[in-house]
mmCIF file of C-alpha atoms in Angstrom:
data_model
loop_
_atom_site.group_PDB
_atom_site.id
_atom_site.type_symbol
_atom_site.label_atom_id
_atom_site.label_comp_id
_atom_site.label_asym_id
_atom_site.label_seq_id
_atom_site.Cartn_x
_atom_site.Cartn_y
_atom_site.Cartn_z
ATOM 1 C CA UNK A 101 -27.578 20.413 55.312
ATOM 2 C CA UNK A 102 -28.313 18.107 58.260
ATOM 3 C CA UNK A 103 -29.334 15.195 56.019
ATOM 4 C CA UNK A 104 -25.679 14.824 55.034
ATOM 5 C CA UNK A 105 -25.031 13.625 58.608
ATOM 6 C CA UNK A 106 -27.761 10.939 58.722
ATOM 7 C CA UNK A 107 -25.408 8.053 58.031
ATOM 8 C CA UNK A 108 -22.674 9.387 60.292
ATOM 9 C CA UNK A 109 -22.500 10.209 63.999
ATOM 10 C CA UNK A 110 -26.056 10.575 65.349
ATOM 11 C CA UNK A 111 -24.916 13.133 67.959
ATOM 12 C CA UNK A 112 -23.650 15.409 65.189
ATOM 13 C CA UNK A 113 -26.964 14.989 63.397
ATOM 14 C CA UNK A 114 -29.003 15.925 66.462
ATOM 15 C CA UNK A 115 -26.771 18.945 67.159
ATOM 16 C CA UNK A 116 -27.307 20.122 63.603
ATOM 17 C CA UNK A 117 -31.083 19.758 63.931
ATOM 18 C CA UNK A 118 -31.125 21.928 67.050
ATOM 19 C CA UNK A 119 -29.991 24.913 64.991
ATOM 20 C CA UNK A 120 -33.116 26.635 63.580
ATOM 21 C CA UNK A 121 -31.078 27.841 60.613
ATOM 22 C CA UNK A 122 -30.507 24.223 59.648
ATOM 23 C CA UNK A 123 -34.173 23.493 59.129
ATOM 24 C CA UNK A 124 -36.883 22.257 61.514
ATOM 25 C CA UNK A 125 -37.762 23.541 64.961
ATOM 26 C CA UNK A 126 -37.038 20.871 67.578
ATOM 27 C CA UNK A 127 -37.813 20.804 71.280
ATOM 28 C CA UNK A 128 -37.398 17.954 73.770
ATOM 29 C CA UNK A 129 -38.006 14.762 71.832
ATOM 30 C CA UNK A 130 -37.540 15.405 68.151
ATOM 31 C CA UNK A 131 -40.220 16.350 65.676
ATOM 32 C CA UNK A 132 -39.996 17.608 62.122
ATOM 33 C CA UNK A 133 -42.459 19.776 60.235
ATOM 34 C CA UNK A 134 -42.525 18.571 56.629
ATOM 35 C CA UNK A 135 -44.678 18.967 53.522
ATOM 36 C CA UNK A 136 -46.375 22.326 53.990
ATOM 37 C CA UNK A 137 -47.993 22.117 50.570
ATOM 38 C CA UNK A 138 -50.463 24.984 50.158
ATOM 39 C CA UNK A 139 -51.020 25.003 53.908
ATOM 40 C CA UNK A 140 -49.549 26.517 57.041
ATOM 41 C CA UNK A 141 -48.516 25.425 60.508
ATOM 42 C CA UNK A 142 -48.680 27.420 63.732
ATOM 43 C CA UNK A 143 -48.306 26.947 67.493
ATOM 44 C CA UNK A 144 -51.063 27.483 70.028
ATOM 45 C CA UNK A 145 -51.206 26.583 73.741
ATOM 46 C CA UNK A 146 -48.763 23.661 73.656
ATOM 47 C CA UNK A 147 -50.212 22.339 70.410
ATOM 48 C CA UNK A 148 -49.021 22.332 66.827
ATOM 49 C CA UNK A 149 -51.642 23.090 64.203
ATOM 50 C CA UNK A 150 -52.094 22.572 60.491
ATOM 51 C CA UNK A 151 -54.362 24.676 58.298
ATOM 52 C CA UNK A 152 -55.015 24.022 54.594
ATOM 53 C CA UNK A 153 -55.771 27.105 52.537
ATOM 54 C CA UNK A 154 -55.767 25.789 48.963
ATOM 55 C CA UNK A 155 -57.924 23.485 46.881
ATOM 56 C CA UNK A 156 -54.838 22.117 45.104
ATOM 57 C CA UNK A 157 -54.398 18.361 45.334
ATOM 58 C CA UNK A 158 -51.889 17.120 47.932
ATOM 59 C CA UNK A 159 -52.356 20.203 50.131
ATOM 60 C CA UNK A 160 -51.487 19.128 53.657
ATOM 61 C CA UNK A 161 -49.297 19.569 56.712
ATOM 62 C CA UNK A 162 -47.363 16.704 58.267
ATOM 63 C CA UNK A 163 -45.614 16.525 61.637
ATOM 64 C CA UNK A 164 -43.126 13.659 61.989
ATOM 65 C CA UNK A 165 -42.269 12.595 65.547
ATOM 66 C CA UNK A 166 -38.522 11.982 65.466
ATOM 67 C CA UNK A 167 -36.427 10.078 68.001
ATOM 68 C CA UNK A 168 -34.219 7.017 68.017
ATOM 69 C CA UNK A 169 -36.015 5.298 70.916
ATOM 70 C CA UNK A 170 -38.562 3.487 68.763
ATOM 71 C CA UNK A 171 -36.514 3.184 65.576
ATOM 72 C CA UNK A 172 -35.827 -0.508 65.005
ATOM 73 C CA UNK A 173 -37.668 -1.494 68.185
ATOM 74 C CA UNK A 174 -39.344 -4.907 68.293
ATOM 75 C CA UNK A 175 -42.987 -4.231 67.405
ATOM 76 C CA UNK A 176 -44.033 -6.576 70.196
ATOM 77 C CA UNK A 177 -42.758 -4.020 72.722
ATOM 78 C CA UNK A 178 -45.184 -1.301 71.546
ATOM 79 C CA UNK A 179 -48.086 -0.680 73.940
ATOM 80 C CA UNK A 180 -49.826 2.616 73.213
ATOM 81 C CA UNK A 181 -49.848 5.834 71.208
ATOM 82 C CA UNK A 182 -52.111 8.706 72.236
ATOM 83 C CA UNK A 183 -52.558 12.253 70.960
ATOM 84 C CA UNK A 184 -55.097 14.950 71.704
ATOM 85 C CA UNK A 185 -56.697 16.714 68.756
ATOM 86 C CA UNK A 186 -58.831 19.789 68.174
ATOM 87 C CA UNK A 187 -60.550 19.477 64.787
ATOM 88 C CA UNK A 188 -61.591 23.080 64.170
ATOM 89 C CA UNK A 189 -62.722 23.150 60.567
ATOM 90 C CA UNK A 190 -63.684 20.485 58.046
ATOM 91 C CA UNK A 191 -62.231 20.360 54.560
ATOM 92 C CA UNK A 192 -63.085 18.343 51.519
ATOM 93 C CA UNK A 193 -60.587 15.544 52.098
ATOM 94 C CA UNK A 194 -60.093 12.750 54.586
ATOM 95 C CA UNK A 195 -59.210 15.020 57.515
ATOM 96 C CA UNK A 196 -56.667 14.056 60.156
ATOM 97 C CA UNK A 197 -54.820 10.827 60.767
ATOM 98 C CA UNK A 198 -51.774 9.114 62.232
ATOM 99 C CA UNK A 199 -49.216 7.189 60.173
ATOM 100 C CA UNK A 200 -47.331 4.349 61.895
ATOM 101 C CA UNK A 201 -44.423 2.983 59.833
ATOM 102 C CA UNK A 202 -43.268 -0.633 60.209
ATOM 103 C CA UNK A 203 -40.701 -2.943 58.622
ATOM 104 C CA UNK A 204 -40.760 -6.730 58.404
ATOM 105 C CA UNK A 205 -37.462 -6.991 60.320
ATOM 106 C CA UNK A 206 -34.445 -4.916 61.293
ATOM 107 C CA UNK A 207 -32.542 -5.797 58.115
ATOM 108 C CA UNK A 208 -35.131 -4.166 55.845
ATOM 109 C CA UNK A 209 -33.828 -0.949 54.303
ATOM 110 C CA UNK A 210 -37.108 -0.031 52.628
ATOM 111 C CA UNK A 211 -38.628 3.336 53.491
ATOM 112 C CA UNK A 212 -41.290 1.145 55.080
ATOM 113 C CA UNK A 213 -42.833 -2.253 54.515
ATOM 114 C CA UNK A 214 -46.168 -1.249 56.034
ATOM 115 C CA UNK A 215 -47.753 2.147 56.664
ATOM 116 C CA UNK A 216 -50.678 1.790 59.063
ATOM 117 C CA UNK A 217 -53.175 4.668 59.095
ATOM 118 C CA UNK A 218 -55.420 5.533 62.039
ATOM 119 C CA UNK A 219 -58.050 8.211 61.338
ATOM 120 C CA UNK A 220 -59.576 10.658 63.767
ATOM 121 C CA UNK A 221 -63.345 11.235 63.375
ATOM 122 C CA UNK A 222 -64.010 13.473 60.378
ATOM 123 C CA UNK A 223 -66.063 15.949 62.374
ATOM 124 C CA UNK A 224 -65.414 19.226 64.175
ATOM 125 C CA UNK A 225 -64.614 18.665 67.833
ATOM 126 C CA UNK A 226 -61.960 17.640 70.327
ATOM 127 C CA UNK A 227 -60.862 14.222 71.448
ATOM 128 C CA UNK A 228 -58.015 11.772 71.889
ATOM 129 C CA UNK A 229 -56.760 9.297 69.329
ATOM 130 C CA UNK A 230 -55.660 6.169 71.196
ATOM 131 C CA UNK A 231 -53.839 3.388 69.359
ATOM 132 C CA UNK A 232 -52.974 0.069 70.994
ATOM 133 C CA UNK A 233 -51.927 -3.282 69.495
ATOM 134 C CA UNK A 234 -55.647 -4.188 69.393
ATOM 135 C CA UNK A 235 -56.848 -1.032 67.576
ATOM 136 C CA UNK A 236 -58.363 -1.683 64.142
ATOM 137 C CA UNK A 237 -56.422 -0.018 61.304
ATOM 138 C CA UNK A 238 -58.343 2.508 59.162
ATOM 139 C CA UNK A 239 -56.224 1.805 56.085
ATOM 140 C CA UNK A 240 -52.837 0.318 55.234
ATOM 141 C CA UNK A 241 -50.269 0.692 52.481
ATOM 142 C CA UNK A 242 -47.193 -1.274 51.453
ATOM 143 C CA UNK A 243 -44.192 0.564 49.993
ATOM 144 C CA UNK A 244 -43.796 -1.915 47.145
ATOM 145 C CA UNK A 245 -46.496 -3.547 45.035
ATOM 146 C CA UNK A 246 -45.610 -7.028 46.282
ATOM 147 C CA UNK A 247 -47.280 -9.254 48.858
ATOM 148 C CA UNK A 248 -49.202 -7.243 51.473
ATOM 149 C CA UNK A 249 -47.715 -9.623 54.051
ATOM 150 C CA UNK A 250 -50.292 -8.768 56.718
ATOM 151 C CA UNK A 251 -50.394 -5.030 55.920
ATOM 152 C CA UNK A 252 -54.157 -4.873 55.445
ATOM 153 C CA UNK A 253 -56.909 -2.406 56.381
ATOM 154 C CA UNK A 254 -59.354 -3.640 59.001
ATOM 155 C CA UNK A 255 -56.707 -5.617 60.859
ATOM 156 C CA UNK A 256 -54.598 -4.669 63.899
ATOM 157 C CA UNK A 257 -50.976 -4.221 64.900
ATOM 158 C CA UNK A 258 -51.244 -7.603 66.606
ATOM 159 C CA UNK A 259 -52.293 -9.136 63.287
ATOM 160 C CA UNK A 260 -49.304 -7.602 61.496
ATOM 161 C CA UNK A 261 -46.987 -8.936 64.188
ATOM 162 C CA UNK A 262 -48.533 -12.399 63.879
ATOM 163 C CA UNK A 263 -47.743 -12.348 60.143
ATOM 164 C CA UNK A 264 -44.266 -10.861 60.703
ATOM 165 C CA UNK A 265 -42.864 -12.099 64.010
ATOM 166 C CA UNK A 266 -39.623 -10.128 63.585
ATOM 167 C CA UNK A 267 -41.373 -6.836 62.695
ATOM 168 C CA UNK A 268 -39.799 -3.608 63.931
ATOM 169 C CA UNK A 269 -40.961 -0.018 64.224
ATOM 170 C CA UNK A 270 -39.764 2.937 62.191
ATOM 171 C CA UNK A 271 -38.667 3.834 58.678
ATOM 172 C CA UNK A 272 -35.616 2.265 57.098
ATOM 173 C CA UNK A 273 -34.377 5.093 54.885
ATOM 174 C CA UNK A 274 -31.946 6.592 57.418
ATOM 175 C CA UNK A 275 -34.415 9.029 58.970
ATOM 176 C CA UNK A 276 -35.541 8.750 62.587
ATOM 177 C CA UNK A 277 -39.290 8.464 62.913
ATOM 178 C CA UNK A 278 -42.068 5.918 63.361
ATOM 179 C CA UNK A 279 -45.129 8.183 63.687
ATOM 180 C CA UNK A 280 -46.467 11.173 61.730
ATOM 181 C CA UNK A 281 -49.538 13.370 62.329
ATOM 182 C CA UNK A 282 -51.285 14.636 59.212
ATOM 183 C CA UNK A 283 -53.845 17.279 58.313
ATOM 184 C CA UNK A 284 -55.009 16.584 54.779
ATOM 185 C CA UNK A 285 -53.962 13.757 52.492
ATOM 186 C CA UNK A 286 -52.325 13.244 49.118
ATOM 187 C CA UNK A 287 -54.460 13.278 45.980
ATOM 188 C CA UNK A 288 -57.333 15.210 47.566
ATOM 189 C CA UNK A 289 -58.761 18.713 47.863
ATOM 190 C CA UNK A 290 -58.247 19.379 51.579
ATOM 191 C CA UNK A 291 -59.047 23.106 51.547
ATOM 192 C CA UNK A 292 -60.492 24.460 54.766
ATOM 193 C CA UNK A 293 -59.169 21.745 57.084
ATOM 194 C CA UNK A 294 -57.696 22.916 60.372
ATOM 195 C CA UNK A 295 -56.494 20.548 63.117
ATOM 196 C CA UNK A 296 -54.353 21.093 66.213
ATOM 197 C CA UNK A 297 -52.405 18.244 67.865
ATOM 198 C CA UNK A 298 -51.011 18.028 71.384
ATOM 199 C CA UNK A 299 -50.239 15.831 74.416
ATOM 200 C CA UNK A 300 -48.470 13.088 72.485
ATOM 201 C CA UNK A 301 -47.482 10.036 74.536
ATOM 202 C CA UNK A 302 -45.957 6.791 73.260
ATOM 203 C CA UNK A 303 -45.643 3.813 75.590
ATOM 204 C CA UNK A 304 -43.495 0.717 75.214
ATOM 205 C CA UNK A 305 -42.078 -1.976 77.487
ATOM 206 C CA UNK A 306 -38.627 -3.494 77.731
ATOM 207 C CA UNK A 307 -37.874 -7.201 77.830
ATOM 208 C CA UNK A 308 -38.418 -7.186 81.601
ATOM 209 C CA UNK A 309 -41.899 -5.650 81.232
ATOM 210 C CA UNK A 310 -41.030 -2.176 82.547
ATOM 211 C CA UNK A 311 -43.265 0.465 80.947
ATOM 212 C CA UNK A 312 -41.712 3.618 79.459
ATOM 213 C CA UNK A 313 -43.495 6.687 78.099
ATOM 214 C CA UNK A 314 -42.077 9.116 75.539
ATOM 215 C CA UNK A 315 -43.774 12.490 75.269
ATOM 216 C CA UNK A 316 -43.499 15.283 72.703
ATOM 217 C CA UNK A 317 -43.658 18.997 73.469
ATOM 218 C CA UNK A 318 -44.881 21.312 70.721
ATOM 219 C CA UNK A 319 -43.613 24.833 71.310
ATOM 220 C CA UNK A 320 -41.170 27.358 69.869
ATOM 221 C CA UNK A 321 -37.478 27.741 70.602
ATOM 222 C CA UNK A 322 -36.398 30.838 72.507
#
């Protein structure tokens, strides 16, 4: 099991993940398909799609964008996240959305201290979800029941950074992701939802102001 290597040598972990028999399908920058609860995922024209085919609560698909570039990165260096979507069929739940996981500082070992949620329009059609430090958050959730500490719906990434000047990106549980794309949500009947995602780009700057872009390719291994 690849998870046994999380706390060890990261190269060994990545090599394990590249083996389809070990679990997820990974191409280029890392991504992990998780939580296919009463749903299905499929590939189509450089996109990865989630379809929910059950009325059971918590039915969803979830695509985590894994790499170690953004993990632990100063939140102030984040500039932009963009993803194209094709919302093909509406369900009964909240539809499609992006999770962005943050921690108050690099010493935090919580799964996350703040989970920012950015929704796509809950309507059939195509478009691009663009998130910048100034984008208003659709909803927000803290991992513990303590002080929200700036993790509040209706605010922005800039606001969270103002409340937590040492904030960093990414989860703190030993896994390697900051962003996740979801079709369907927990605690809801999401039956009938179908969304395809593609053309993911994440931009950040270094201390000198140089802009870097990380892209994700959704396809199958051959």
